GROMACS .gro file of C-alpha atoms in nm:
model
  251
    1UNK     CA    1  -2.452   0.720  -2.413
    2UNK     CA    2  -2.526   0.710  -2.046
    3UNK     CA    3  -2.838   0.680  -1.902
    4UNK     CA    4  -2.962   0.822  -1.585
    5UNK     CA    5  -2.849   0.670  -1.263
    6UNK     CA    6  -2.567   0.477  -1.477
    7UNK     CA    7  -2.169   0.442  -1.429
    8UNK     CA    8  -2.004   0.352  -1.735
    9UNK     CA    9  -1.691   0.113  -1.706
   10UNK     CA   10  -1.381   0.093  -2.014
   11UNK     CA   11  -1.168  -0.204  -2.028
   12UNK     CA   12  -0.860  -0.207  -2.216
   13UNK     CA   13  -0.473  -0.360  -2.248
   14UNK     CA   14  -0.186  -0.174  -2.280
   15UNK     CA   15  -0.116  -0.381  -2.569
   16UNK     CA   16  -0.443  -0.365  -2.781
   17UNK     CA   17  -0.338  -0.077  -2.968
   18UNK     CA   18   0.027   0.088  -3.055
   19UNK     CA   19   0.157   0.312  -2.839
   20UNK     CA   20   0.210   0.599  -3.134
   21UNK     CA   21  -0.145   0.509  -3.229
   22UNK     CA   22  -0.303   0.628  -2.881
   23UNK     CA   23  -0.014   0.888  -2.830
   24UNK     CA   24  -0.159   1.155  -3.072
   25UNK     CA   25  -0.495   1.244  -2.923
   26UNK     CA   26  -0.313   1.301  -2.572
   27UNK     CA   27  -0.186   1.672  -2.428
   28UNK     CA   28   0.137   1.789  -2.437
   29UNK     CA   29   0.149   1.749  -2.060
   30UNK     CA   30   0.029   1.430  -2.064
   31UNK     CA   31   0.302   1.330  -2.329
   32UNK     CA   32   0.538   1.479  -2.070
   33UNK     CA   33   0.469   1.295  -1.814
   34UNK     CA   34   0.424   0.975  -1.994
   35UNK     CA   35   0.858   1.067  -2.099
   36UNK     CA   36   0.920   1.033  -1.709
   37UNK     CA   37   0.847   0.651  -1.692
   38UNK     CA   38   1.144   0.486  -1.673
   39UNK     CA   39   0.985   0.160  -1.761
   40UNK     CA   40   0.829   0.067  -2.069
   41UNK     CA   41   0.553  -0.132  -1.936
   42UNK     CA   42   0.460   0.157  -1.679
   43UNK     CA   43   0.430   0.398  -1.980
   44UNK     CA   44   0.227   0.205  -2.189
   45UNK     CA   45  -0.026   0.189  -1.913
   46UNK     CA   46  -0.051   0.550  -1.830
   47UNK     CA   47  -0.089   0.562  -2.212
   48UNK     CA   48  -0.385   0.334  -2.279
   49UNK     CA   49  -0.574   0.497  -1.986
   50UNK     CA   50  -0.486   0.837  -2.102
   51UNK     CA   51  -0.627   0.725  -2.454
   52UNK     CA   52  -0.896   0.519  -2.308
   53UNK     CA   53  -1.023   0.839  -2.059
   54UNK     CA   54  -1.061   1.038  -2.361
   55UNK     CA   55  -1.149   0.851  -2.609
   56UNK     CA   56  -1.474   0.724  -2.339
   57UNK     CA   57  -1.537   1.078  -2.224
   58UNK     CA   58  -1.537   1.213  -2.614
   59UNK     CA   59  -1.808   0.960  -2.746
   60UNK     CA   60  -2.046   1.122  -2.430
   61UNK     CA   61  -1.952   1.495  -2.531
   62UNK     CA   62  -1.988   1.446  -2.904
   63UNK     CA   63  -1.609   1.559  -2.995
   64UNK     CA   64  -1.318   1.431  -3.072
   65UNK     CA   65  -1.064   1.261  -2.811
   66UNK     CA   66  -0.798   1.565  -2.852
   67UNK     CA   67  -1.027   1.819  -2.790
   68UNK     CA   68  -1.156   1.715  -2.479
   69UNK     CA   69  -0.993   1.931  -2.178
   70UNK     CA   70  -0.867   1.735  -1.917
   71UNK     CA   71  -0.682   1.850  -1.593
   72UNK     CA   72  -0.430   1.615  -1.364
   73UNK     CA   73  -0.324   1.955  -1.137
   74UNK     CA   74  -0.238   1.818  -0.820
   75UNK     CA   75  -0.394   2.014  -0.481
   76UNK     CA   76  -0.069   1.944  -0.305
   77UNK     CA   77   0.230   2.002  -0.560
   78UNK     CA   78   0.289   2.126  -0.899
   79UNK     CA   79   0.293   1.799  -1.101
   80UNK     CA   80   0.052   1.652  -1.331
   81UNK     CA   81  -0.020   1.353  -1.108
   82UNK     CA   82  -0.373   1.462  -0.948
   83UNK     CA   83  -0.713   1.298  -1.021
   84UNK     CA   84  -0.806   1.324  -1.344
   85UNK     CA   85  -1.122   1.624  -1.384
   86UNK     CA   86  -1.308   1.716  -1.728
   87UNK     CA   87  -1.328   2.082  -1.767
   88UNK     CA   88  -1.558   2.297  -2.001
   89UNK     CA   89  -1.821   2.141  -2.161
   90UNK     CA   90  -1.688   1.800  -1.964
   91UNK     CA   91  -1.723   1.976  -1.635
   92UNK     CA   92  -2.056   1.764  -1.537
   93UNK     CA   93  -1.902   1.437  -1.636
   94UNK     CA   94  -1.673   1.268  -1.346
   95UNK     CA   95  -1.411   1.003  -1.399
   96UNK     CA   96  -1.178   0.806  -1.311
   97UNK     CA   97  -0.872   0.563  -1.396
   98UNK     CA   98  -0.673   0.268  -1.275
   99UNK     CA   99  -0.447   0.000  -1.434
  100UNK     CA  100  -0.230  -0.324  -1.281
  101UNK     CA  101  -0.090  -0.609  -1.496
  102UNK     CA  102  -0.275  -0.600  -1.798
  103UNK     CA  103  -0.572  -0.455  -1.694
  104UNK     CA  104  -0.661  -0.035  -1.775
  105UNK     CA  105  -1.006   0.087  -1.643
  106UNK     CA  106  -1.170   0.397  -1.698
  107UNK     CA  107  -1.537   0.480  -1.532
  108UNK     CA  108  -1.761   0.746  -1.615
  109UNK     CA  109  -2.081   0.865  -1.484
  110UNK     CA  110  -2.309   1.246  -1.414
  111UNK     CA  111  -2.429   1.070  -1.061
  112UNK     CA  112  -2.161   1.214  -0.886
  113UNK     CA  113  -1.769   1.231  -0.774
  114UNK     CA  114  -1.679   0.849  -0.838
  115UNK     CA  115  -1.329   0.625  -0.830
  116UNK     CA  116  -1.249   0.308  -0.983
  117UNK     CA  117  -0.997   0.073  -0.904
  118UNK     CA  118  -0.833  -0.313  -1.018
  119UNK     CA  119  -0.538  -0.511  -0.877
  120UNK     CA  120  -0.401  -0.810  -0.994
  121UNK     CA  121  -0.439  -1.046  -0.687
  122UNK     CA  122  -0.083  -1.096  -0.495
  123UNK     CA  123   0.107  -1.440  -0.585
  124UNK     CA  124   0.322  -1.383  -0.232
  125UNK     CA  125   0.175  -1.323   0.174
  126UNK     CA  126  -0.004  -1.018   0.197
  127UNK     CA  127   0.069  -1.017   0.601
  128UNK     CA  128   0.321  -0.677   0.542
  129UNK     CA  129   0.030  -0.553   0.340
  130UNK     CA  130  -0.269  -0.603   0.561
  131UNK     CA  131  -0.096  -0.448   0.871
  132UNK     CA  132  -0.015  -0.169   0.682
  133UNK     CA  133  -0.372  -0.114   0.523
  134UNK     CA  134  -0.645  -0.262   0.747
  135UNK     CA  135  -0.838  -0.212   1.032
  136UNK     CA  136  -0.795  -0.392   1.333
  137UNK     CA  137  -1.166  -0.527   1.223
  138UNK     CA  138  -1.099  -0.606   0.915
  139UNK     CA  139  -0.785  -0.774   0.990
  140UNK     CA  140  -0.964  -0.999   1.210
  141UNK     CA  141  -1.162  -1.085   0.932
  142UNK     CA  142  -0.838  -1.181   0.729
  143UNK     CA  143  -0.749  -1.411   0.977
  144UNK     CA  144  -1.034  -1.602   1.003
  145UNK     CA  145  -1.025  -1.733   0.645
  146UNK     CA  146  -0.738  -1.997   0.556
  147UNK     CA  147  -0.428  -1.895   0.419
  148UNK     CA  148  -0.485  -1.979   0.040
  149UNK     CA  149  -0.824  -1.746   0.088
  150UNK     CA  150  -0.623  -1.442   0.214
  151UNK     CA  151  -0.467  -1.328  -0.127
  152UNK     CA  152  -0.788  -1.229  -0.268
  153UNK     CA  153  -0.975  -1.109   0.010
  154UNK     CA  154  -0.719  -0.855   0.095
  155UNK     CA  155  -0.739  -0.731  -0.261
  156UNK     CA  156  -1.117  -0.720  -0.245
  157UNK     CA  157  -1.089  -0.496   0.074
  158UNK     CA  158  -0.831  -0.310  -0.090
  159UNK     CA  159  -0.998  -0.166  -0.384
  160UNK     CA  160  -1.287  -0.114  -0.221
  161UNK     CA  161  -1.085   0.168  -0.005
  162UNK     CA  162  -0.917   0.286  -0.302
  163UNK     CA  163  -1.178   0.320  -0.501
  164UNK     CA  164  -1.384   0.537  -0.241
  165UNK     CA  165  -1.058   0.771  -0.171
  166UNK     CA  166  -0.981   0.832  -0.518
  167UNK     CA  167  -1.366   0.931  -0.535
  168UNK     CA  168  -1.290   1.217  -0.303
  169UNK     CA  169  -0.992   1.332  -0.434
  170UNK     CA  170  -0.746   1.244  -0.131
  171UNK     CA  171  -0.659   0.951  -0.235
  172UNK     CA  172  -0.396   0.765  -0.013
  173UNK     CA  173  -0.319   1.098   0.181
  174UNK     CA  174  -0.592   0.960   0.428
  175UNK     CA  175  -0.425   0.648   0.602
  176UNK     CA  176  -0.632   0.334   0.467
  177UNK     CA  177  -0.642   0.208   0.832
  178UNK     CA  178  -0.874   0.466   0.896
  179UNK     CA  179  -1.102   0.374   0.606
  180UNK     CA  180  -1.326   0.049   0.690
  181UNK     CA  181  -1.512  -0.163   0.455
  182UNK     CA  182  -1.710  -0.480   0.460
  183UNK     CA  183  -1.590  -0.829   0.479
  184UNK     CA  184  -1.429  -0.918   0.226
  185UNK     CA  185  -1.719  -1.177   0.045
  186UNK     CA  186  -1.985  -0.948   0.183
  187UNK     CA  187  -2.196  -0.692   0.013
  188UNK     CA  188  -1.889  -0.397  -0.048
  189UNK     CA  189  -2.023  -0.079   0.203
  190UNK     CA  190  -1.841   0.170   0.320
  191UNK     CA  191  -1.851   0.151   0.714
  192UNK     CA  192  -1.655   0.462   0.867
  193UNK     CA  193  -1.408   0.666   0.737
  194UNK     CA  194  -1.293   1.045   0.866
  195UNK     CA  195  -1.477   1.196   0.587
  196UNK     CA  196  -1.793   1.454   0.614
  197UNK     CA  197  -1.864   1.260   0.323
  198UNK     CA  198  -2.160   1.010   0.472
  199UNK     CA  199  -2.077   0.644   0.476
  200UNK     CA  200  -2.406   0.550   0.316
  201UNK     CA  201  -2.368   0.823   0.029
  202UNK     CA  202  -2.088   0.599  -0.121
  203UNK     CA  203  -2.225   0.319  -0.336
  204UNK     CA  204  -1.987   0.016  -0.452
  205UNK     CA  205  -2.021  -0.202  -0.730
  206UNK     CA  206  -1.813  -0.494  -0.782
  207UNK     CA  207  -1.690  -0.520  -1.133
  208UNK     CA  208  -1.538  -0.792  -1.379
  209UNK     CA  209  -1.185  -0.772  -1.447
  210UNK     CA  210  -1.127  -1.167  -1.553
  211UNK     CA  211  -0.947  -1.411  -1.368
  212UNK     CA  212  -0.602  -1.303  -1.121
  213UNK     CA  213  -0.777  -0.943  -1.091
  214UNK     CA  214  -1.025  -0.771  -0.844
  215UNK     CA  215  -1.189  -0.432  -0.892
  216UNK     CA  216  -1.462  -0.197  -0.753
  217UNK     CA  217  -1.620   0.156  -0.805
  218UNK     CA  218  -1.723   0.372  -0.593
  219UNK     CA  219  -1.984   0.670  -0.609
  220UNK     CA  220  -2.061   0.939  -0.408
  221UNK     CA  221  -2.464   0.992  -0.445
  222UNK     CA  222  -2.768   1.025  -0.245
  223UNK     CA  223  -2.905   0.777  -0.488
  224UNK     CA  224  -2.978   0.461  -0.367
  225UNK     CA  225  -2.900   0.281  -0.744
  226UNK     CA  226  -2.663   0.328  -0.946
  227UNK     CA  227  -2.669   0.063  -1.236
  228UNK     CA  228  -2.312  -0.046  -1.432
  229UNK     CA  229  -2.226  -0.133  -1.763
  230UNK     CA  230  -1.895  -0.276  -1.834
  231UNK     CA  231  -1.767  -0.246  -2.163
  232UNK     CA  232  -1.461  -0.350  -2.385
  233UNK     CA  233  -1.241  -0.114  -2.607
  234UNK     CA  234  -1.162  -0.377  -2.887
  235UNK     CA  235  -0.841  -0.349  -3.029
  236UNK     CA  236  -0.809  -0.145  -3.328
  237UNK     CA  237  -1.164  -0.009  -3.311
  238UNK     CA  238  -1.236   0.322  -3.149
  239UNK     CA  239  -1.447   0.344  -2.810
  240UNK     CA  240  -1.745   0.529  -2.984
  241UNK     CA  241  -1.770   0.259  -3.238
  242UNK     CA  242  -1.779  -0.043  -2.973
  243UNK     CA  243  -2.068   0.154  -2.743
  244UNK     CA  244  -2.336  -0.085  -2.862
  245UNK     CA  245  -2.155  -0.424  -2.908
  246UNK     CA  246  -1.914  -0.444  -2.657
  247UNK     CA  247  -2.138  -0.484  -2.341
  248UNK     CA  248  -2.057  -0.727  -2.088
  249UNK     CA  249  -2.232  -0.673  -1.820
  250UNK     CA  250  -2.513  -0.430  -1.622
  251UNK     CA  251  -2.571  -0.487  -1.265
   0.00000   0.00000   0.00000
């Protein structure tokens, strides 16, 4: 269960379980929308995390993963594409997903609005990339590092952006070359943004994806801690069942 001041983080593959197997605790409208991926690959990740979201948030409500009521309305359209809100008895647990490669991530806490994100680290130039995403700042801090270096520290600065817009809610509707974060091998802070939200009010944690991937969350809260345990969904085991012996990692 979670403890106060603590973020909870899921780890899971899109192949660690069969797809039918996760399918059945998941909404009609989720099923829906998991029909619409054209590629098989794409599915099975929107599956997992579907699964993995509530299978997670279940084990802290005490009921089972169908039963907990989940909402992906959208503020800005009618599909079921928005961030991901527990309703009910959920209602004072926030959460959040994200997937790349072979990597699904699901975070939980009751400190406050929170986002999570992982990318797999670019094999090509990230140039295109960076001028679409950074500051002027921050690209200058690119530059500086040589070329080999530049894969990963874009990533690093990316998901720390990410993760902090998908803990508001607007996501990539606010241009991330208005968002600026720390170097990329620095502590991860939130510098400026055009947010009421106050810079210092978001707290980042660096997590452990394994090797090829970079991820962060992000949590809005007046506290100054906010501790992280990273956990792993084993294959073939439910998330409840792996609470105690699955830890990887507190910071």
């Amino acid at each position: 269960m979670l403890t106060q001041g603590q973020c909870q983080i899921w780890w899971a593959g899109p192949d660690d379980r069969t797809e039918e197997s996760m399918a059945v605790v998941l909404s009609e409208r989720e099923l829906g929308r998991a029909a619409r991926f054209r590629r098989a690959a794409d599915r099975r990740r929107f599956v997992t995390g579907a699964w993995l979201l509530r299978t997670a948030s279940a084990a802290q409500l005490g009921t089972s993963p169908q039963d907990v009521a989940v909402d992906r309305s959208c503020p800005d359209c009618d599909r079921y594409h928005g961030k991901p809100e527990l309703k009910g008895d959920g209602a004072h647990l926030h959460v959040s997903i994200s997937h790349s490669g072979d990597r699904v991530v699901v975070a939980l806490t009751e400190e406050g609005p929170l986002g999570v994100d992982v990318e797999a680290v670019p094999a090509e130039p990230v140039d295109d990339l960076a001028r679409c995403a950074l500051t002027p700042w921050e690209q200058a801090q690119l530059d500086s590092l040589p070329r080999h270096e530049r894969y990963e520290a874009f990533v690093r600065l990316w998901v720390r952006k990410e993760a902090a817009l998908k803990a508001t809610g607007h996501g990539l509707r606010v241009p991330p070359t208005e968002v600026e974060v720390s170097g990329p091998f620095a502590e991860p802070a939130l510098l400026s943004w055009p947010l009421d939200v106050p810079p210092e009010h978001v707290r980042f944690r660096s997590l452990h994806p394994g090797d090829g991937y970079v991820a962060a969350v992000a949590v809005i809260t007046r506290e100054s801690t906010v501790t992280v345990a990273e956990r792993r969904a084993l294959p073939g085991r439910s998330t409840a069942r792996v609470a105690d012996d699955a830890l990887l990692v507190a910071a």
